[in-house]
Amino acid sequence: MAANTSPIFALKPETKVNCIITATTTDKSGATTTNIKDLLTASTDGTKVTWIKFKHAGNSTAGIFLIWITDTAGANPTLFYEQTYTAITSSATVTTAEGTITFNDLQLKSGQKIQVGATIVTSNIHVTASIGDFS
């Protein structure tokens, strides 16, 4: 399919419920990819990311949610963003820890990946992204 070029809008908008973080990431540099999860890979003509949301499935211990962006080969992740989350004991009246990171104009080239992880994982962390593919 040809890229959407006149005017430039996302051709395929989507909210991706794409990955679950299940274990701790110990290396923020991205050199050790153990427990770093692929959230998405940019399409042939690129992808725009509007927001990324993380939500714990249960109780949390304070930690940091991490986002890496790779090169166009999907390798060599670079730490792009960090957001702290607090310790919460969830219940019928207390929600689980969550966060939303909003981007005004985060555009990825074909093949680039967004990868995610967390420094402390006491319950699964569900990660969602709002994206628009240009092809």
CSV table of N, CA and C in Angstrom, one decimal:
chain,number,residue,atom,x,y,z
A,1,MET,N,0.8,-1.2,0.0
A,1,MET,CA,0.0,0.0,0.0
A,1,MET,C,0.9,1.2,0.0
A,2,ALA,N,0.5,2.2,-0.8
A,2,ALA,CA,1.3,3.4,-0.9
A,2,ALA,C,1.1,4.3,0.4
A,3,ALA,N,2.1,5.0,0.7
A,3,ALA,CA,2.1,5.9,1.9
A,3,ALA,C,1.1,7.0,1.7
A,4,ASN,N,0.5,7.4,2.8
A,4,ASN,CA,-0.4,8.5,2.8
A,4,ASN,C,0.3,9.8,2.8
A,5,THR,N,0.3,10.5,1.7
A,5,THR,CA,1.2,11.7,1.5
A,5,THR,C,0.5,13.0,1.3
A,6,SER,N,-0.8,13.1,1.1
A,6,SER,CA,-1.5,14.3,0.8
A,6,SER,C,-2.9,14.4,1.4
A,7,PRO,N,-3.0,15.1,2.6
A,7,PRO,CA,-2.0,15.6,3.5
A,7,PRO,C,-1.5,14.4,4.3
A,8,ILE,N,-0.4,14.7,5.1
A,8,ILE,CA,0.2,13.7,5.9
A,8,ILE,C,-0.6,13.5,7.2
A,9,PHE,N,-1.3,12.4,7.3
A,9,PHE,CA,-2.0,11.9,8.5
A,9,PHE,C,-1.7,10.4,8.6
A,10,ALA,N,-1.8,9.9,9.8
A,10,ALA,CA,-1.7,8.5,10.0
A,10,ALA,C,-2.7,7.8,9.1
A,11,LEU,N,-2.2,6.8,8.4
A,11,LEU,CA,-3.1,6.0,7.5
A,11,LEU,C,-3.9,4.9,8.3
A,12,LYS,N,-3.2,4.4,9.4
A,12,LYS,CA,-3.8,3.3,10.2
A,12,LYS,C,-3.6,3.7,11.7
A,13,PRO,N,-4.5,4.5,12.2
A,13,PRO,CA,-4.5,4.7,13.7
A,13,PRO,C,-4.8,3.5,14.5
A,14,GLU,N,-4.2,3.3,15.6
A,14,GLU,CA,-4.4,2.1,16.4
A,14,GLU,C,-4.0,2.3,17.8
A,15,THR,N,-4.7,1.7,18.7
A,15,THR,CA,-4.3,1.6,20.1
A,15,THR,C,-3.8,0.2,20.3
A,16,LYS,N,-2.5,0.1,20.6
A,16,LYS,CA,-1.9,-1.3,20.7
A,16,LYS,C,-1.8,-1.7,22.1
A,17,VAL,N,-2.4,-2.8,22.5
A,17,VAL,CA,-2.2,-3.4,23.8
A,17,VAL,C,-1.3,-4.5,23.5
A,18,ASN,N,0.0,-4.3,23.7
A,18,ASN,CA,1.0,-5.1,23.0
A,18,ASN,C,1.9,-5.8,23.9
A,19,CYS,N,2.2,-5.4,25.1
A,19,CYS,CA,3.2,-6.2,25.9
A,19,CYS,C,2.9,-6.1,27.4
A,20,ILE,N,3.5,-7.1,28.0
A,20,ILE,CA,3.3,-7.2,29.5
A,20,ILE,C,4.8,-7.4,30.0
A,21,ILE,N,5.1,-6.5,30.9
A,21,ILE,CA,6.4,-6.6,31.6
A,21,ILE,C,6.3,-7.5,32.8
A,22,THR,N,7.1,-8.6,32.9
A,22,THR,CA,6.9,-9.6,33.9
A,22,THR,C,8.1,-9.7,34.9
A,23,ALA,N,9.2,-9.0,34.5
A,23,ALA,CA,10.4,-9.2,35.3
A,23,ALA,C,11.2,-7.9,35.3
A,24,THR,N,12.1,-7.7,36.3
A,24,THR,CA,12.9,-6.5,36.4
A,24,THR,C,13.9,-6.3,35.4
A,25,THR,N,14.1,-5.1,34.9
A,25,THR,CA,15.2,-4.7,34.0
A,25,THR,C,16.3,-4.1,34.9
A,26,THR,N,17.5,-4.7,34.8
A,26,THR,CA,18.6,-4.2,35.7
A,26,THR,C,19.6,-3.3,35.0
A,27,ASP,N,19.5,-3.1,33.7
A,27,ASP,CA,20.5,-2.3,32.9
A,27,ASP,C,19.8,-1.3,32.1
A,28,LYS,N,19.9,0.0,32.6
A,28,LYS,CA,19.2,1.1,31.9
A,28,LYS,C,19.9,1.4,30.5
A,29,SER,N,21.2,1.0,30.3
A,29,SER,CA,21.9,1.3,29.1
A,29,SER,C,21.3,0.6,27.9
A,30,GLY,N,20.6,-0.5,28.1
A,30,GLY,CA,20.1,-1.3,27.0
A,30,GLY,C,21.1,-2.3,26.5
A,31,ALA,N,22.3,-2.3,27.0
A,31,ALA,CA,23.3,-3.3,26.6
A,31,ALA,C,22.9,-4.7,26.9
A,32,THR,N,22.2,-4.9,28.1
A,32,THR,CA,21.7,-6.2,28.5
A,32,THR,C,20.2,-6.1,28.3
A,33,THR,N,19.7,-6.9,27.3
A,33,THR,CA,18.3,-6.7,26.9
A,33,THR,C,17.4,-7.7,27.7
A,34,THR,N,17.9,-8.4,28.7
A,34,THR,CA,17.1,-9.3,29.5
A,34,THR,C,16.0,-8.5,30.1
A,35,ASN,N,14.8,-9.0,29.9
A,35,ASN,CA,13.5,-8.4,30.4
A,35,ASN,C,13.1,-7.0,29.8
A,36,ILE,N,13.8,-6.6,28.7
A,36,ILE,CA,13.3,-5.5,28.0
A,36,ILE,C,12.4,-6.0,26.9
A,37,LYS,N,11.2,-5.5,26.8
A,37,LYS,CA,10.2,-6.0,25.9
A,37,LYS,C,10.0,-5.0,24.7
A,38,ASP,N,9.7,-5.6,23.6
A,38,ASP,CA,9.4,-4.8,22.4
A,38,ASP,C,7.9,-4.4,22.5
A,39,LEU,N,7.7,-3.1,22.4
A,39,LEU,CA,6.3,-2.6,22.4
A,39,LEU,C,5.8,-2.5,21.0
A,40,LEU,N,6.6,-2.0,20.1
A,40,LEU,CA,6.2,-1.8,18.7
A,40,LEU,C,7.4,-1.7,17.8
A,41,THR,N,7.1,-2.0,16.5
A,41,THR,CA,8.1,-1.7,15.5
A,41,THR,C,7.5,-0.8,14.4
A,42,ALA,N,8.2,0.2,14.0
A,42,ALA,CA,7.6,1.2,13.0
A,42,ALA,C,7.4,0.5,11.7
A,43,SER,N,6.3,0.9,11.0
A,43,SER,CA,5.9,0.3,9.7
A,43,SER,C,6.9,0.8,8.6
A,44,THR,N,6.6,0.3,7.4
A,44,THR,CA,7.5,0.6,6.3
A,44,THR,C,7.7,2.1,6.0
A,45,ASP,N,6.6,2.9,6.2
A,45,ASP,CA,6.8,4.4,5.9
A,45,ASP,C,6.8,5.2,7.2
A,46,GLY,N,7.0,4.5,8.3
A,46,GLY,CA,7.2,5.2,9.6
A,46,GLY,C,5.9,5.1,10.5
A,47,THR,N,6.1,5.5,11.7
A,47,THR,CA,5.0,5.4,12.7
A,47,THR,C,5.1,6.6,13.6
A,48,LYS,N,3.9,7.2,13.9
A,48,LYS,CA,3.9,8.3,14.9
A,48,LYS,C,3.3,7.7,16.2
A,49,VAL,N,3.9,8.1,17.3
A,49,VAL,CA,3.5,7.6,18.7
A,49,VAL,C,2.9,8.8,19.4
A,50,THR,N,1.6,8.7,19.9
A,50,THR,CA,1.0,9.8,20.5
A,50,THR,C,1.1,9.7,22.1
A,51,TRP,N,0.9,8.4,22.6
A,51,TRP,CA,1.1,8.2,24.0
A,51,TRP,C,1.5,6.7,24.3
A,52,ILE,N,2.1,6.5,25.4
A,52,ILE,CA,2.4,5.2,26.0
A,52,ILE,C,1.8,5.2,27.4
A,53,LYS,N,1.1,4.2,27.7
A,53,LYS,CA,0.5,4.0,29.1
A,53,LYS,C,1.0,2.7,29.7
A,54,PHE,N,1.3,2.8,31.0
A,54,PHE,CA,1.6,1.6,31.7
A,54,PHE,C,0.7,1.5,32.9
A,55,LYS,N,0.3,0.2,33.3
A,55,LYS,CA,-0.6,0.0,34.4
A,55,LYS,C,-0.2,-1.3,35.1
A,56,HIS,N,0.0,-1.2,36.4
A,56,HIS,CA,0.3,-2.5,37.1
A,56,HIS,C,-1.0,-3.3,37.3
A,57,ALA,N,-0.8,-4.6,37.2
A,57,ALA,CA,-2.0,-5.5,37.4
A,57,ALA,C,-2.3,-5.8,38.9
A,58,GLY,N,-1.4,-5.3,39.8
A,58,GLY,CA,-1.6,-5.6,41.2
A,58,GLY,C,-0.8,-4.6,42.0
A,59,ASN,N,-0.4,-5.0,43.2
A,59,ASN,CA,0.4,-4.1,44.1
A,59,ASN,C,1.7,-3.8,43.4
A,60,SER,N,2.2,-2.6,43.7
A,60,SER,CA,3.5,-2.2,43.2
A,60,SER,C,4.5,-1.7,44.3
A,61,THR,N,5.7,-1.9,44.0
A,61,THR,CA,6.8,-1.3,44.8
A,61,THR,C,7.4,-0.2,44.0
A,62,ALA,N,7.8,0.9,44.6
A,62,ALA,CA,8.3,2.1,43.9
A,62,ALA,C,9.4,1.7,42.9
A,63,GLY,N,9.3,2.2,41.7
A,63,GLY,CA,10.3,1.9,40.7
A,63,GLY,C,10.3,2.9,39.5
A,64,ILE,N,10.9,2.5,38.4
A,64,ILE,CA,11.0,3.4,37.3
A,64,ILE,C,10.6,2.6,36.0
A,65,PHE,N,9.6,3.2,35.3
A,65,PHE,CA,9.2,2.7,34.0
A,65,PHE,C,10.2,3.3,32.9
A,66,LEU,N,10.7,2.4,32.0
A,66,LEU,CA,11.8,2.8,31.1
A,66,LEU,C,11.3,2.6,29.7
A,67,ILE,N,11.7,3.6,28.8
A,67,ILE,CA,11.4,3.5,27.4
A,67,ILE,C,12.7,3.7,26.6
A,68,TRP,N,13.0,2.7,25.7
A,68,TRP,CA,14.2,2.8,24.8
A,68,TRP,C,13.7,2.9,23.4
A,69,ILE,N,14.5,3.6,22.5
A,69,ILE,CA,14.2,3.6,21.1
A,69,ILE,C,15.5,3.0,20.4
A,70,THR,N,15.2,2.2,19.4
A,70,THR,CA,16.4,1.5,18.7
A,70,THR,C,16.7,2.2,17.4
A,71,ASP,N,17.7,1.8,16.7
A,71,ASP,CA,18.0,2.3,15.4
A,71,ASP,C,17.1,1.6,14.4
A,72,THR,N,17.2,1.9,13.1
A,72,THR,CA,16.3,1.3,12.1
A,72,THR,C,16.5,-0.2,11.9
A,73,ALA,N,17.5,-0.8,12.4
A,73,ALA,CA,17.7,-2.2,12.4
A,73,ALA,C,17.0,-2.9,13.6
A,74,GLY,N,16.4,-2.1,14.4
A,74,GLY,CA,15.8,-2.7,15.6
A,74,GLY,C,16.8,-3.1,16.7
A,75,ALA,N,18.0,-2.5,16.6
A,75,ALA,CA,19.1,-2.9,17.5
A,75,ALA,C,19.6,-1.6,18.2
A,76,ASN,N,20.6,-1.8,19.1
A,76,ASN,CA,21.2,-0.7,19.8
A,76,ASN,C,20.2,0.3,20.5
A,77,PRO,N,19.5,-0.2,21.4
A,77,PRO,CA,18.5,0.6,22.1
A,77,PRO,C,19.2,1.7,22.9
A,78,THR,N,18.6,2.9,22.9
A,78,THR,CA,19.0,4.1,23.6
A,78,THR,C,17.9,4.5,24.6
A,79,LEU,N,18.3,4.7,25.8
A,79,LEU,CA,17.3,5.1,26.8
A,79,LEU,C,16.7,6.4,26.4
A,80,PHE,N,15.4,6.5,26.3
A,80,PHE,CA,14.7,7.7,25.8
A,80,PHE,C,13.9,8.4,26.8
A,81,TYR,N,13.3,7.7,27.8
A,81,TYR,CA,12.4,8.3,28.7
A,81,TYR,C,12.4,7.4,30.0
A,82,GLU,N,12.2,8.0,31.1
A,82,GLU,CA,12.0,7.3,32.4
A,82,GLU,C,10.9,8.0,33.2
A,83,GLN,N,10.1,7.2,33.8
A,83,GLN,CA,9.0,7.8,34.7
A,83,GLN,C,8.9,7.0,35.9
A,84,THR,N,8.9,7.6,37.1
A,84,THR,CA,8.8,6.9,38.3
A,84,THR,C,7.4,6.5,38.6
A,85,TYR,N,7.2,5.4,39.4
A,85,TYR,CA,5.9,5.1,39.9
A,85,TYR,C,6.0,4.7,41.4
A,86,THR,N,4.9,4.9,42.1
A,86,THR,CA,5.0,4.7,43.5
A,86,THR,C,4.6,3.3,44.0
A,87,ALA,N,4.9,3.1,45.2
A,87,ALA,CA,4.4,1.8,45.9
A,87,ALA,C,2.9,2.0,46.2
A,88,ILE,N,2.1,1.1,45.8
A,88,ILE,CA,0.7,1.1,46.1
A,88,ILE,C,0.2,-0.3,46.4
A,89,THR,N,-0.6,-0.4,47.4
A,89,THR,CA,-1.3,-1.6,47.7
A,89,THR,C,-2.7,-1.4,47.2
A,90,SER,N,-3.1,-2.1,46.2
A,90,SER,CA,-4.4,-1.9,45.6
A,90,SER,C,-5.5,-2.6,46.3
A,91,SER,N,-6.7,-2.1,46.2
A,91,SER,CA,-7.8,-2.7,46.9
A,91,SER,C,-9.1,-2.3,46.2
A,92,ALA,N,-10.2,-2.5,46.8
A,92,ALA,CA,-11.5,-2.2,46.1
A,92,ALA,C,-11.7,-0.7,46.0
A,93,THR,N,-10.9,0.1,46.8
A,93,THR,CA,-11.0,1.6,46.8
A,93,THR,C,-9.7,2.3,46.4
A,94,VAL,N,-8.6,1.5,46.1
A,94,VAL,CA,-7.3,2.1,45.7
A,94,VAL,C,-6.9,1.5,44.4
A,95,THR,N,-6.7,2.3,43.4
A,95,THR,CA,-6.3,1.9,42.1
A,95,THR,C,-4.8,1.4,42.1
A,96,THR,N,-4.4,0.7,41.1
A,96,THR,CA,-3.0,0.3,40.9
A,96,THR,C,-2.2,1.4,40.3
A,97,ALA,N,-0.9,1.3,40.5
A,97,ALA,CA,0.0,2.3,39.9
A,97,ALA,C,-0.1,2.3,38.4
A,98,GLU,N,-0.1,3.5,37.8
A,98,GLU,CA,-0.1,3.7,36.4
A,98,GLU,C,0.5,5.0,36.0
A,99,GLY,N,0.8,5.2,34.7
A,99,GLY,CA,1.3,6.4,34.2
A,99,GLY,C,1.0,6.5,32.7
A,100,THR,N,0.9,7.7,32.2
A,100,THR,CA,0.7,8.0,30.8
A,100,THR,C,1.8,9.0,30.3
A,101,ILE,N,2.5,8.6,29.3
A,101,ILE,CA,3.6,9.5,28.8
A,101,ILE,C,3.0,10.0,27.4
A,102,THR,N,2.8,11.3,27.2
A,102,THR,CA,2.3,11.9,26.0
A,102,THR,C,3.4,12.5,25.2
A,103,PHE,N,3.3,12.3,23.9
A,103,PHE,CA,4.3,12.8,23.0
A,103,PHE,C,3.6,13.7,22.0
A,104,ASN,N,4.2,14.9,21.7
A,104,ASN,CA,3.6,15.8,20.7
A,104,ASN,C,3.9,15.4,19.3
A,105,ASP,N,5.1,14.9,19.1
A,105,ASP,CA,5.6,14.6,17.7
A,105,ASP,C,6.7,13.5,17.7
A,106,LEU,N,6.4,12.4,18.3
A,106,LEU,CA,7.4,11.3,18.3
A,106,LEU,C,7.2,10.5,17.0
A,107,GLN,N,8.1,10.5,16.1
A,107,GLN,CA,8.0,9.8,14.8
A,107,GLN,C,9.1,8.9,14.7
A,108,LEU,N,8.8,7.6,14.3
A,108,LEU,CA,9.9,6.6,14.1
A,108,LEU,C,10.0,6.3,12.7
A,109,LYS,N,11.3,6.0,12.3
A,109,LYS,CA,11.6,5.5,10.9
A,109,LYS,C,11.3,4.1,10.8
A,110,SER,N,11.1,3.6,9.6
A,110,SER,CA,10.8,2.2,9.4
A,110,SER,C,11.9,1.3,10.1
A,111,GLY,N,11.4,0.3,10.8
A,111,GLY,CA,12.3,-0.6,11.5
A,111,GLY,C,12.7,-0.2,12.9
A,112,GLN,N,12.5,1.0,13.3
A,112,GLN,CA,12.9,1.4,14.7
A,112,GLN,C,11.8,0.8,15.6
A,113,LYS,N,12.3,0.4,16.8
A,113,LYS,CA,11.5,-0.2,17.8
A,113,LYS,C,11.4,0.7,19.0
A,114,ILE,N,10.3,0.6,19.7
A,114,ILE,CA,10.2,1.2,21.1
A,114,ILE,C,10.1,-0.1,22.0
A,115,GLN,N,11.0,0.0,22.9
A,115,GLN,CA,11.2,-1.1,23.9
A,115,GLN,C,10.9,-0.5,25.3
A,116,VAL,N,10.4,-1.4,26.2
A,116,VAL,CA,10.0,-0.9,27.5
A,116,VAL,C,10.5,-1.9,28.6
A,117,GLY,N,10.6,-1.4,29.8
A,117,GLY,CA,11.0,-2.2,30.9
A,117,GLY,C,10.7,-1.5,32.2
A,118,ALA,N,11.1,-2.1,33.3
A,118,ALA,CA,10.8,-1.5,34.7
A,118,ALA,C,11.9,-1.9,35.6
A,119,THR,N,12.3,-1.0,36.5
A,119,THR,CA,13.4,-1.4,37.5
A,119,THR,C,12.9,-2.3,38.6
A,120,ILE,N,11.7,-2.2,38.9
A,120,ILE,CA,11.1,-3.1,40.0
A,120,ILE,C,9.8,-3.6,39.5
A,121,VAL,N,9.6,-4.9,39.5
A,121,VAL,CA,8.3,-5.5,39.0
A,121,VAL,C,7.8,-6.5,40.1
A,122,THR,N,6.7,-6.1,40.8
A,122,THR,CA,6.1,-7.0,41.8
A,122,THR,C,4.8,-7.6,41.3
A,123,SER,N,4.3,-7.0,40.3
A,123,SER,CA,3.1,-7.6,39.5
A,123,SER,C,3.3,-7.2,38.1
A,124,ASN,N,2.6,-8.0,37.2
A,124,ASN,CA,2.8,-7.7,35.8
A,124,ASN,C,2.4,-6.2,35.5
A,125,ILE,N,3.1,-5.6,34.5
A,125,ILE,CA,2.8,-4.3,34.1
A,125,ILE,C,2.4,-4.3,32.6
A,126,HIS,N,1.1,-3.9,32.4
A,126,HIS,CA,0.6,-3.9,31.0
A,126,HIS,C,0.9,-2.6,30.4
A,127,VAL,N,1.4,-2.6,29.1
A,127,VAL,CA,1.8,-1.4,28.4
A,127,VAL,C,1.0,-1.3,27.1
A,128,THR,N,0.5,-0.1,26.9
A,128,THR,CA,-0.3,0.2,25.7
A,128,THR,C,0.2,1.4,25.0
A,129,ALA,N,0.0,1.5,23.7
A,129,ALA,CA,0.5,2.7,23.0
A,129,ALA,C,-0.6,3.1,22.0
A,130,SER,N,-0.7,4.4,21.8
A,130,SER,CA,-1.6,4.9,20.7
A,130,SER,C,-0.6,5.4,19.6
A,131,ILE,N,-0.8,4.7,18.4
A,131,ILE,CA,0.1,5.0,17.3
A,131,ILE,C,-0.7,5.3,16.0
A,132,GLY,N,0.0,5.7,15.0
A,132,GLY,CA,-0.5,5.9,13.7
A,132,GLY,C,0.6,5.5,12.7
A,133,ASP,N,0.3,4.5,11.9
A,133,ASP,CA,1.3,4.1,10.9
A,133,ASP,C,1.0,4.9,9.6
A,134,PHE,N,2.1,5.3,8.9
A,134,PHE,CA,2.0,6.1,7.7
A,134,PHE,C,1.8,5.2,6.5
A,135,SER,N,1.8,3.9,6.6
A,135,SER,CA,1.6,3.0,5.5
A,135,SER,C,0.8,1.8,5.9
